[in-house]
Amino acid sequence: MILREFSANGQSTEALAPNSIRDPASCRVKMGDVNPIRRLRSVPVGMLDLSTSLRNTSLGDEASFGVFYDLTASLVHGVVLGVVKDPAIAEEVTQEVFLELWRLAPRFDSSKGSPKSWAATIAHRRAVDRVRSEQSRRTREERDRQRTPAEYDVVSEQVVEHLEQEHVVDALGQLTKTQREAVTLAYYGGHTYREVAVLLDVPEGTVKTRIRDGLIKLRDQFGVTS
Amino acid sequence: MNTELHHLAAAYALGALEAEERDAFEIHYPGCDICSVEVVEFALTAAVLGERSLVHPRSEVRSVVMDRIAKTRQLSPLVEPPTLSVPRMGPGDAITGPTKQRVATLASKGVPAAGQWRASRLGRTVLATAAALLLVVAGAIVVGNRAEEPDLFAQLLDAPDAELTPLEGETGIVQVVWSPSLDRVAVLASSMPDPGAGMTYELWFLLEGGVVRAGLFAPGESGEVRHSWDVEDLDANGWGVTIEPVGGSDSPTSEVLYVGTL
């Protein structure tokens, strides 16, 4: 799919821009190459970037979705695990998230955010939905009790890559204590602002304001603009 | 109401709204210059928060995902709507630009994305008109005892959580009344076209990421529909109607003819 697109529209130069290839050593196509298109065919799809992989995913290309998965899996799973906590349930939710991302890829609108924010938003929403539906139904509880402890161990041992990202931790450190509390309970805790108000025993309006002020501060620190 | 909604973008981006508020905000923000910008910015901000702990899932997850996507159809992209004839909503209530476009867009994509609904003053007027009409219809059903199961209709309409949704289509309006507590839905219409030989109307729940069948119904000879049945308990955010072969389909095969959002 990708290759066909490159050869069809003659965009091979742009497609070969170094920033779309993760390993600079593999970027060896020279002006004099007889057939750059032929050469492109040997470039593993894994070398393409997030936007490209998403664009090709939207055309139904499964290999590109594999690339998209590889580039976003730790973000998606990190978000999901952070909210749902249980590693086994988190895996289920992560699967659902990627299925959703696959289905929705043709509707991705780059004017409404980056591929990363899109994936993170859907991941967080799915995780929160899962936590909230469990709260109300409690059907999982029994299943959890029946699950053997050994199963937990296998799963958690294999969660090898767990990186605390300092820039995020630092930015959160810049918030006032009350802002950080509200933002953290809402986003990482998966609580609604009403629930946060109950947890902190402050009025709902206060929580809304803390969340808003905190997020504005974070937005400015992260240098986010739309 | 609006002042309150304006301050929800941050909580929305953090997923900290309850379902009803989230739905209300999703109807509000696409049409609001301030909120639509904030939603994008705060979503980007929340995504950075999401990067705090990167956790790579086990390799099995990837295999399962790749296996499942190979068997899953992707949604079609959103396209500009074709020109539709202008349906009439009621006396003096011709559908104008945005609403018409909304109907067409929803119809053309089959499944609405929650964030893309717009509330319009017209929509609310239509809702009010429809509610008034429905009361008349309901009265007729109960008093005139013409429906097949008048007590079920009355029970449904009396339910405190009964929600009326007018579904707009090219040929008019179909009313859907739904009570999640009773798990019951009713479809009411006065002049629906014949779906054709071997065909029937199918009602669909519109959910966040797709549609689920809600049931089948067919108009009588005069195009009248008064039909009520039990449905699953689902977190629907709208309704759609398509024409399907008798017996119904598992997923919509025709374009969406009537659509309405809760």
mmCIF file of N, CA and C in Angstrom, chain A residues 57 60 62 65-66 69-70 73-75 77-79 91 95 98-100 102-104 106-107 112 114 116-117 120 124-125 129 132 158-159 161-165 167-168 183 187-188 191-194 208 211-212 215-216 218-219 222 224 226, chain B residues 6-8 10-18 21-22 26 37-38 40-58 60-62 64-66 68-70 72-78 109 111 116 208-210:
data_model
loop_
_atom_site.group_PDB
_atom_site.id
_atom_site.type_symbol
_atom_site.label_atom_id
_atom_site.label_comp_id
_atom_site.label_asym_id
_atom_site.label_seq_id
_atom_site.Cartn_x
_atom_site.Cartn_y
_atom_site.Cartn_z
ATOM 1 N N THR A 57 -2.641 3.351 7.337
ATOM 2 C CA THR A 57 -3.608 2.524 8.054
ATOM 3 C C THR A 57 -5.018 2.870 7.603
ATOM 4 N N GLY A 60 -6.380 1.002 4.958
ATOM 5 C CA GLY A 60 -6.602 -0.426 5.188
ATOM 6 C C GLY A 60 -5.325 -1.255 5.212
ATOM 7 N N GLU A 62 -2.628 -3.187 6.750
ATOM 8 C CA GLU A 62 -2.427 -3.795 8.069
ATOM 9 C C GLU A 62 -0.984 -3.680 8.559
ATOM 10 N N PHE A 65 -0.505 -0.466 10.092
ATOM 11 C CA PHE A 65 -1.105 -0.414 11.421
ATOM 12 C C PHE A 65 -0.170 -1.070 12.438
ATOM 13 N N GLY A 66 0.537 -2.089 12.000
ATOM 14 C CA GLY A 66 1.534 -2.714 12.865
ATOM 15 C C GLY A 66 2.584 -1.708 13.299
ATOM 16 N N TYR A 69 1.022 0.638 15.712
ATOM 17 C CA TYR A 69 0.954 -0.054 17.003
ATOM 18 C C TYR A 69 2.299 0.047 17.725
ATOM 19 N N ASP A 70 3.357 -0.282 17.004
ATOM 20 C CA ASP A 70 4.674 -0.282 17.641
ATOM 21 C C ASP A 70 5.046 1.099 18.184
ATOM 22 N N ALA A 73 2.132 1.772 21.239
ATOM 23 C CA ALA A 73 1.704 0.754 22.221
ATOM 24 C C ALA A 73 2.073 1.116 23.657
ATOM 25 N N SER A 74 3.278 1.635 23.860
ATOM 26 C CA SER A 74 3.670 1.903 25.247
ATOM 27 C C SER A 74 2.914 3.107 25.817
ATOM 28 N N LEU A 75 2.560 4.052 24.951
ATOM 29 C CA LEU A 75 1.744 5.183 25.395
ATOM 30 C C LEU A 75 0.342 4.690 25.762
ATOM 31 N N HIS A 77 -0.796 1.644 26.341
ATOM 32 C CA HIS A 77 -0.851 0.699 27.455
ATOM 33 C C HIS A 77 -0.529 1.397 28.778
ATOM 34 N N GLY A 78 0.376 2.345 28.738
ATOM 35 C CA GLY A 78 0.705 3.102 29.940
ATOM 36 C C GLY A 78 -0.501 3.863 30.464
ATOM 37 N N VAL A 79 -1.228 4.518 29.552
ATOM 38 C CA VAL A 79 -2.426 5.262 29.934
ATOM 39 C C VAL A 79 -3.466 4.309 30.522
ATOM 40 N N GLU A 91 -4.642 -5.271 29.635
ATOM 41 C CA GLU A 91 -4.334 -5.876 28.329
ATOM 42 C C GLU A 91 -5.576 -5.971 27.455
ATOM 43 N N GLN A 95 -6.149 -3.930 23.909
ATOM 44 C CA GLN A 95 -6.581 -4.569 22.657
ATOM 45 C C GLN A 95 -7.789 -3.851 22.063
ATOM 46 N N PHE A 98 -6.839 -0.557 20.451
ATOM 47 C CA PHE A 98 -6.222 -0.649 19.129
ATOM 48 C C PHE A 98 -7.223 -1.076 18.056
ATOM 49 N N LEU A 99 -8.175 -1.890 18.450
ATOM 50 C CA LEU A 99 -9.214 -2.259 17.500
ATOM 51 C C LEU A 99 -10.010 -1.011 17.100
ATOM 52 N N GLU A 100 -10.277 -0.198 18.113
ATOM 53 C CA GLU A 100 -11.000 1.054 17.892
ATOM 54 C C GLU A 100 -10.184 1.997 16.997
ATOM 55 N N TRP A 102 -7.967 1.202 14.836
ATOM 56 C CA TRP A 102 -7.996 0.640 13.487
ATOM 57 C C TRP A 102 -9.291 1.037 12.772
ATOM 58 N N ARG A 103 -10.403 0.850 13.477
ATOM 59 C CA ARG A 103 -11.698 1.151 12.858
ATOM 60 C C ARG A 103 -11.854 2.631 12.554
ATOM 61 N N LEU A 104 -11.362 3.458 13.459
ATOM 62 C CA LEU A 104 -11.573 4.903 13.315
ATOM 63 C C LEU A 104 -10.507 5.585 12.463
ATOM 64 N N PRO A 106 -9.738 5.827 9.364
ATOM 65 C CA PRO A 106 -10.145 6.626 8.205
ATOM 66 C C PRO A 106 -10.791 7.954 8.595
ATOM 67 N N ARG A 107 -11.181 8.089 9.856
ATOM 68 C CA ARG A 107 -11.845 9.336 10.278
ATOM 69 C C ARG A 107 -10.903 10.241 11.060
ATOM 70 N N LYS A 112 -7.677 18.197 14.347
ATOM 71 C CA LYS A 112 -8.237 18.091 15.699
ATOM 72 C C LYS A 112 -7.266 17.452 16.671
ATOM 73 N N SER A 114 -2.992 15.547 17.227
ATOM 74 C CA SER A 114 -1.937 14.738 16.637
ATOM 75 C C SER A 114 -2.346 13.265 16.732
ATOM 76 N N LYS A 116 -0.803 11.039 18.168
ATOM 77 C CA LYS A 116 -0.524 10.638 19.544
ATOM 78 C C LYS A 116 -1.650 11.046 20.485
ATOM 79 N N SER A 117 -2.105 12.297 20.359
ATOM 80 C CA SER A 117 -3.154 12.745 21.277
ATOM 81 C C SER A 117 -4.447 11.999 20.976
ATOM 82 N N ALA A 120 -4.019 8.608 22.623
ATOM 83 C CA ALA A 120 -4.067 8.735 24.084
ATOM 84 C C ALA A 120 -5.485 9.035 24.556
ATOM 85 N N HIS A 124 -7.512 6.629 26.993
ATOM 86 C CA HIS A 124 -7.966 7.082 28.302
ATOM 87 C C HIS A 124 -9.471 6.907 28.437
ATOM 88 N N ARG A 125 -10.183 7.233 27.383
ATOM 89 C CA ARG A 125 -11.633 7.125 27.454
ATOM 90 C C ARG A 125 -12.073 5.679 27.650
ATOM 91 N N ASP A 129 -14.030 4.331 30.800
ATOM 92 C CA ASP A 129 -15.320 3.661 30.604
ATOM 93 C C ASP A 129 -15.315 2.305 31.297
ATOM 94 N N ARG A 132 -15.466 2.690 35.067
ATOM 95 C CA ARG A 132 -16.776 3.145 35.539
ATOM 96 C C ARG A 132 -17.844 2.092 35.351
ATOM 97 N N GLN A 158 6.139 -9.644 32.986
ATOM 98 C CA GLN A 158 6.461 -9.390 31.595
ATOM 99 C C GLN A 158 6.276 -7.932 31.190
ATOM 100 N N VAL A 159 5.745 -7.150 32.107
ATOM 101 C CA VAL A 159 5.689 -5.720 31.836
ATOM 102 C C VAL A 159 7.080 -5.183 32.143
ATOM 103 N N GLU A 161 9.077 -2.840 30.224
ATOM 104 C CA GLU A 161 9.456 -1.458 29.980
ATOM 105 C C GLU A 161 8.524 -0.525 30.741
ATOM 106 N N HIS A 162 8.994 0.123 31.717
ATOM 107 C CA HIS A 162 8.155 1.007 32.512
ATOM 108 C C HIS A 162 8.976 2.267 32.798
ATOM 109 N N LEU A 163 8.716 3.261 32.026
ATOM 110 C CA LEU A 163 9.565 4.449 32.125
ATOM 111 C C LEU A 163 8.798 5.630 32.700
ATOM 112 N N GLU A 164 9.311 6.188 33.753
ATOM 113 C CA GLU A 164 8.727 7.417 34.274
ATOM 114 C C GLU A 164 9.308 8.568 33.439
ATOM 115 N N GLN A 165 8.455 9.311 32.832
ATOM 116 C CA GLN A 165 8.931 10.394 31.981
ATOM 117 C C GLN A 165 9.121 11.661 32.816
ATOM 118 N N HIS A 167 9.912 14.739 32.150
ATOM 119 C CA HIS A 167 9.335 16.043 31.794
ATOM 120 C C HIS A 167 7.898 16.164 32.277
ATOM 121 N N VAL A 168 7.206 15.038 32.327
ATOM 122 C CA VAL A 168 5.822 15.085 32.807
ATOM 123 C C VAL A 168 5.809 15.255 34.327
ATOM 124 N N VAL A 183 -5.878 17.330 39.145
ATOM 125 C CA VAL A 183 -5.540 16.815 37.816
ATOM 126 C C VAL A 183 -5.172 15.334 37.890
ATOM 127 N N TYR A 187 -7.203 12.489 35.971
ATOM 128 C CA TYR A 187 -6.623 11.815 34.804
ATOM 129 C C TYR A 187 -6.077 10.426 35.128
ATOM 130 N N TYR A 188 -5.188 10.348 36.094
ATOM 131 C CA TYR A 188 -4.587 9.051 36.410
ATOM 132 C C TYR A 188 -5.532 8.184 37.243
ATOM 133 N N HIS A 191 -11.205 9.439 37.900
ATOM 134 C CA HIS A 191 -12.405 9.886 38.607
ATOM 135 C C HIS A 191 -13.031 11.073 37.890
ATOM 136 N N THR A 192 -14.351 11.213 38.015
ATOM 137 C CA THR A 192 -14.994 12.406 37.480
ATOM 138 C C THR A 192 -14.701 13.563 38.436
ATOM 139 N N TYR A 193 -14.909 14.792 37.960
ATOM 140 C CA TYR A 193 -14.588 15.921 38.852
ATOM 141 C C TYR A 193 -15.516 15.921 40.068
ATOM 142 N N ARG A 194 -16.723 15.371 39.881
ATOM 143 C CA ARG A 194 -17.645 15.281 41.027
ATOM 144 C C ARG A 194 -17.090 14.322 42.071
ATOM 145 N N LYS A 208 -13.462 21.942 39.493
ATOM 146 C CA LYS A 208 -13.459 22.336 38.077
ATOM 147 C C LYS A 208 -12.413 23.411 37.830
ATOM 148 N N ILE A 211 -8.846 22.005 38.127
ATOM 149 C CA ILE A 211 -8.513 21.209 36.940
ATOM 150 C C ILE A 211 -8.196 22.139 35.772
ATOM 151 N N ARG A 212 -9.024 23.141 35.629
ATOM 152 C CA ARG A 212 -8.857 24.052 34.506
ATOM 153 C C ARG A 212 -7.560 24.856 34.621
ATOM 154 N N LEU A 215 -4.583 22.577 34.093
ATOM 155 C CA LEU A 215 -4.383 22.166 32.706
ATOM 156 C C LEU A 215 -3.870 23.320 31.838
ATOM 157 N N ILE A 216 -4.325 24.523 32.150
ATOM 158 C CA ILE A 216 -3.825 25.686 31.410
ATOM 159 C C ILE A 216 -2.326 25.838 31.659
ATOM 160 N N LEU A 218 -0.221 23.484 32.546
ATOM 161 C CA LEU A 218 0.473 22.384 31.870
ATOM 162 C C LEU A 218 0.550 22.625 30.368
ATOM 163 N N ARG A 219 -0.544 23.108 29.825
ATOM 164 C CA ARG A 219 -0.586 23.389 28.382
ATOM 165 C C ARG A 219 0.521 24.371 28.019
ATOM 166 N N PHE A 222 3.975 22.692 28.366
ATOM 167 C CA PHE A 222 4.258 21.746 27.286
ATOM 168 C C PHE A 222 4.364 22.457 25.939
ATOM 169 N N VAL A 224 1.913 23.611 24.164
ATOM 170 C CA VAL A 224 0.870 23.111 23.256
ATOM 171 C C VAL A 224 0.131 24.265 22.609
ATOM 172 N N SER A 226 -2.767 24.875 19.217
ATOM 173 C CA SER A 226 -3.531 24.122 18.218
ATOM 174 C C SER A 226 -3.405 24.779 16.861
ATOM 175 N N HIS B 6 -18.927 26.225 28.970
ATOM 176 C CA HIS B 6 -17.662 26.813 28.537
ATOM 177 C C HIS B 6 -16.493 26.414 29.432
ATOM 178 N N HIS B 7 -16.793 26.057 30.661
ATOM 179 C CA HIS B 7 -15.700 25.761 31.577
ATOM 180 C C HIS B 7 -15.404 24.271 31.701
ATOM 181 N N LEU B 8 -16.000 23.511 30.808
ATOM 182 C CA LEU B 8 -15.850 22.066 30.943
ATOM 183 C C LEU B 8 -14.763 21.464 30.058
ATOM 184 N N ALA B 10 -11.558 21.515 30.029
ATOM 185 C CA ALA B 10 -10.430 20.886 30.721
ATOM 186 C C ALA B 10 -10.855 19.560 31.345
ATOM 187 N N ALA B 11 -11.971 19.586 32.056
ATOM 188 C CA ALA B 11 -12.451 18.351 32.681
ATOM 189 C C ALA B 11 -12.791 17.323 31.606
ATOM 190 N N TYR B 12 -13.313 17.805 30.487
ATOM 191 C CA TYR B 12 -13.634 16.893 29.390
ATOM 192 C C TYR B 12 -12.376 16.206 28.865
ATOM 193 N N ALA B 13 -11.328 16.992 28.674
ATOM 194 C CA ALA B 13 -10.084 16.435 28.139
ATOM 195 C C ALA B 13 -9.471 15.415 29.092
ATOM 196 N N LEU B 14 -9.744 15.574 30.371
ATOM 197 C CA LEU B 14 -9.206 14.618 31.342
ATOM 198 C C LEU B 14 -10.155 13.435 31.561
ATOM 199 N N GLY B 15 -11.244 13.421 30.794
ATOM 200 C CA GLY B 15 -12.206 12.327 30.953
ATOM 201 C C GLY B 15 -12.927 12.400 32.283
ATOM 202 N N ALA B 16 -13.078 13.621 32.828
ATOM 203 C CA ALA B 16 -13.609 13.753 34.178
ATOM 204 C C ALA B 16 -15.072 14.203 34.216
ATOM 205 N N LEU B 17 -15.750 14.051 33.072
ATOM 206 C CA LEU B 17 -17.171 14.384 33.068
ATOM 207 C C LEU B 17 -17.982 13.103 33.154
ATOM 208 N N GLU B 18 -19.151 13.222 33.786
ATOM 209 C CA GLU B 18 -20.048 12.077 33.775
ATOM 210 C C GLU B 18 -20.709 12.004 32.403
ATOM 211 N N GLU B 21 -23.039 14.798 31.097
ATOM 212 C CA GLU B 21 -22.358 16.070 30.900
ATOM 213 C C GLU B 21 -21.442 15.994 29.682
ATOM 214 N N ARG B 22 -20.798 14.842 29.547
ATOM 215 C CA ARG B 22 -19.902 14.632 28.408
ATOM 216 C C ARG B 22 -20.689 14.749 27.105
ATOM 217 N N GLU B 26 -20.217 17.486 24.249
ATOM 218 C CA GLU B 26 -19.856 17.091 22.883
ATOM 219 C C GLU B 26 -20.805 17.681 21.846
ATOM 220 N N VAL B 37 -11.318 25.110 20.286
ATOM 221 C CA VAL B 37 -9.855 25.279 20.354
ATOM 222 C C VAL B 37 -9.319 24.655 21.635
ATOM 223 N N GLU B 38 -10.012 24.937 22.737
ATOM 224 C CA GLU B 38 -9.556 24.406 24.027
ATOM 225 C C GLU B 38 -9.550 22.885 24.049
ATOM 226 N N VAL B 40 -8.975 20.822 21.666
ATOM 227 C CA VAL B 40 -7.781 20.316 20.972
ATOM 228 C C VAL B 40 -6.546 20.524 21.846
ATOM 229 N N GLU B 41 -6.400 21.725 22.381
ATOM 230 C CA GLU B 41 -5.205 22.022 23.183
ATOM 231 C C GLU B 41 -5.134 21.171 24.447
ATOM 232 N N PHE B 42 -6.272 21.034 25.109
ATOM 233 C CA PHE B 42 -6.272 20.248 26.341
ATOM 234 C C PHE B 42 -6.102 18.752 26.048
ATOM 235 N N ALA B 43 -6.591 18.317 24.887
ATOM 236 C CA ALA B 43 -6.396 16.897 24.526
ATOM 237 C C ALA B 43 -4.914 16.630 24.291
ATOM 238 N N LEU B 44 -4.237 17.577 23.639
ATOM 239 C CA LEU B 44 -2.795 17.439 23.428
ATOM 240 C C LEU B 44 -2.064 17.445 24.773
ATOM 241 N N THR B 45 -2.529 18.304 25.668
ATOM 242 C CA THR B 45 -1.921 18.374 27.002
ATOM 243 C C THR B 45 -2.119 17.067 27.755
ATOM 244 N N ALA B 46 -3.353 16.557 27.702
ATOM 245 C CA ALA B 46 -3.646 15.296 28.400
ATOM 246 C C ALA B 46 -2.803 14.162 27.833
ATOM 247 N N ALA B 47 -2.561 14.219 26.506
ATOM 248 C CA ALA B 47 -1.752 13.163 25.888
ATOM 249 C C ALA B 47 -0.336 13.176 26.457
ATOM 250 N N VAL B 48 0.183 14.371 26.745
ATOM 251 C CA VAL B 48 1.517 14.440 27.348
ATOM 252 C C VAL B 48 1.472 13.851 28.762
ATOM 253 N N LEU B 49 0.387 14.152 29.483
ATOM 254 C CA LEU B 49 0.232 13.542 30.810
ATOM 255 C C LEU B 49 0.241 12.023 30.681
ATOM 256 N N GLY B 50 -0.368 11.552 29.591
ATOM 257 C CA GLY B 50 -0.424 10.110 29.358
ATOM 258 C C GLY B 50 0.936 9.484 29.135
ATOM 259 N N GLU B 51 1.898 10.323 28.805
ATOM 260 C CA GLU B 51 3.250 9.803 28.576
ATOM 261 C C GLU B 51 4.041 9.621 29.866
ATOM 262 N N ARG B 52 3.429 9.939 30.983
ATOM 263 C CA ARG B 52 4.198 9.875 32.225
ATOM 264 C C ARG B 52 4.780 8.479 32.437
ATOM 265 N N SER B 53 3.940 7.476 32.258
ATOM 266 C CA SER B 53 4.437 6.110 32.419
ATOM 267 C C SER B 53 4.216 5.344 31.133
ATOM 268 N N LEU B 54 5.294 5.130 30.401
ATOM 269 C CA LEU B 54 5.182 4.336 29.183
ATOM 270 C C LEU B 54 5.373 2.876 29.579
ATOM 271 N N VAL B 55 4.403 2.065 29.225
ATOM 272 C CA VAL B 55 4.484 0.650 29.595
ATOM 273 C C VAL B 55 4.258 -0.186 28.354
ATOM 274 N N HIS B 56 5.264 -0.949 27.987
ATOM 275 C CA HIS B 56 5.092 -1.739 26.781
ATOM 276 C C HIS B 56 4.281 -2.990 27.082
ATOM 277 N N PRO B 57 3.211 -3.209 26.303
ATOM 278 C CA PRO B 57 2.419 -4.420 26.555
ATOM 279 C C PRO B 57 3.166 -5.677 26.122
ATOM 280 N N ARG B 58 2.752 -6.802 26.624
ATOM 281 C CA ARG B 58 3.375 -8.072 26.238
ATOM 282 C C ARG B 58 3.200 -8.282 24.734
ATOM 283 N N GLU B 60 2.200 -10.714 23.168
ATOM 284 C CA GLU B 60 0.956 -11.413 22.815
ATOM 285 C C GLU B 60 -0.144 -10.426 22.439
ATOM 286 N N VAL B 61 -0.121 -9.265 23.102
ATOM 287 C CA VAL B 61 -1.164 -8.286 22.828
ATOM 288 C C VAL B 61 -1.111 -7.871 21.359
ATOM 289 N N ARG B 62 0.098 -7.674 20.866
ATOM 290 C CA ARG B 62 0.257 -7.275 19.476
ATOM 291 C C ARG B 62 -0.309 -8.350 18.534
ATOM 292 N N VAL B 64 -2.596 -10.572 19.122
ATOM 293 C CA VAL B 64 -4.062 -10.604 19.183
ATOM 294 C C VAL B 64 -4.641 -9.436 18.396
ATOM 295 N N VAL B 65 -4.043 -8.257 18.592
ATOM 296 C CA VAL B 65 -4.554 -7.071 17.903
ATOM 297 C C VAL B 65 -4.455 -7.248 16.387
ATOM 298 N N MET B 66 -3.299 -7.681 15.912
ATOM 299 C CA MET B 66 -3.105 -7.818 14.473
ATOM 300 C C MET B 66 -4.066 -8.857 13.897
ATOM 301 N N ARG B 68 -7.015 -9.589 15.165
ATOM 302 C CA ARG B 68 -8.396 -9.081 15.205
ATOM 303 C C ARG B 68 -8.649 -8.006 14.154
ATOM 304 N N ILE B 69 -7.673 -7.147 13.917
ATOM 305 C CA ILE B 69 -7.930 -6.087 12.923
ATOM 306 C C ILE B 69 -8.093 -6.678 11.527
ATOM 307 N N ALA B 70 -7.415 -7.818 11.302
ATOM 308 C CA ALA B 70 -7.530 -8.447 9.982
ATOM 309 C C ALA B 70 -8.967 -8.887 9.708
ATOM 310 N N THR B 72 -11.617 -7.120 10.977
ATOM 311 C CA THR B 72 -12.489 -6.008 11.354
ATOM 312 C C THR B 72 -12.522 -4.949 10.259
ATOM 313 N N ARG B 73 -13.719 -4.604 9.871
ATOM 314 C CA ARG B 73 -13.872 -3.580 8.844
ATOM 315 C C ARG B 73 -13.655 -2.195 9.444
ATOM 316 N N GLN B 74 -12.980 -1.358 8.694
ATOM 317 C CA GLN B 74 -12.787 0.016 9.152
ATOM 318 C C GLN B 74 -14.017 0.853 8.793
ATOM 319 N N LEU B 75 -14.208 1.923 9.543
ATOM 320 C CA LEU B 75 -15.301 2.825 9.209
ATOM 321 C C LEU B 75 -14.930 3.610 7.959
ATOM 322 N N SER B 76 -15.945 4.042 7.247
ATOM 323 C CA SER B 76 -15.670 4.865 6.070
ATOM 324 C C SER B 76 -15.372 6.279 6.518
ATOM 325 N N PRO B 77 -14.594 7.002 5.737
ATOM 326 C CA PRO B 77 -14.305 8.391 6.126
ATOM 327 C C PRO B 77 -15.549 9.254 6.016
ATOM 328 N N LEU B 78 -15.492 10.389 6.666
ATOM 329 C CA LEU B 78 -16.606 11.327 6.570
ATOM 330 C C LEU B 78 -16.501 12.058 5.242
ATOM 331 N N LYS B 109 -22.462 8.929 6.780
ATOM 332 C CA LYS B 109 -21.408 8.173 7.441
ATOM 333 C C LYS B 109 -21.957 6.980 8.203
ATOM 334 N N VAL B 111 -22.577 6.090 10.947
ATOM 335 C CA VAL B 111 -22.384 6.101 12.395
ATOM 336 C C VAL B 111 -21.912 7.488 12.794
ATOM 337 N N GLN B 116 -19.230 15.234 16.966
ATOM 338 C CA GLN B 116 -19.554 16.043 15.803
ATOM 339 C C GLN B 116 -20.993 16.540 15.752
ATOM 340 N N GLU B 208 -21.117 4.914 20.820
ATOM 341 C CA GLU B 208 -19.864 5.652 20.655
ATOM 342 C C GLU B 208 -19.095 5.213 19.402
ATOM 343 N N GLY B 209 -18.887 3.922 19.266
ATOM 344 C CA GLY B 209 -18.036 3.492 18.162
ATOM 345 C C GLY B 209 -18.744 2.649 17.134
ATOM 346 N N GLY B 210 -20.041 2.611 17.130
ATOM 347 C CA GLY B 210 -20.698 1.763 16.151
ATOM 348 C C GLY B 210 -22.187 1.718 16.365
#
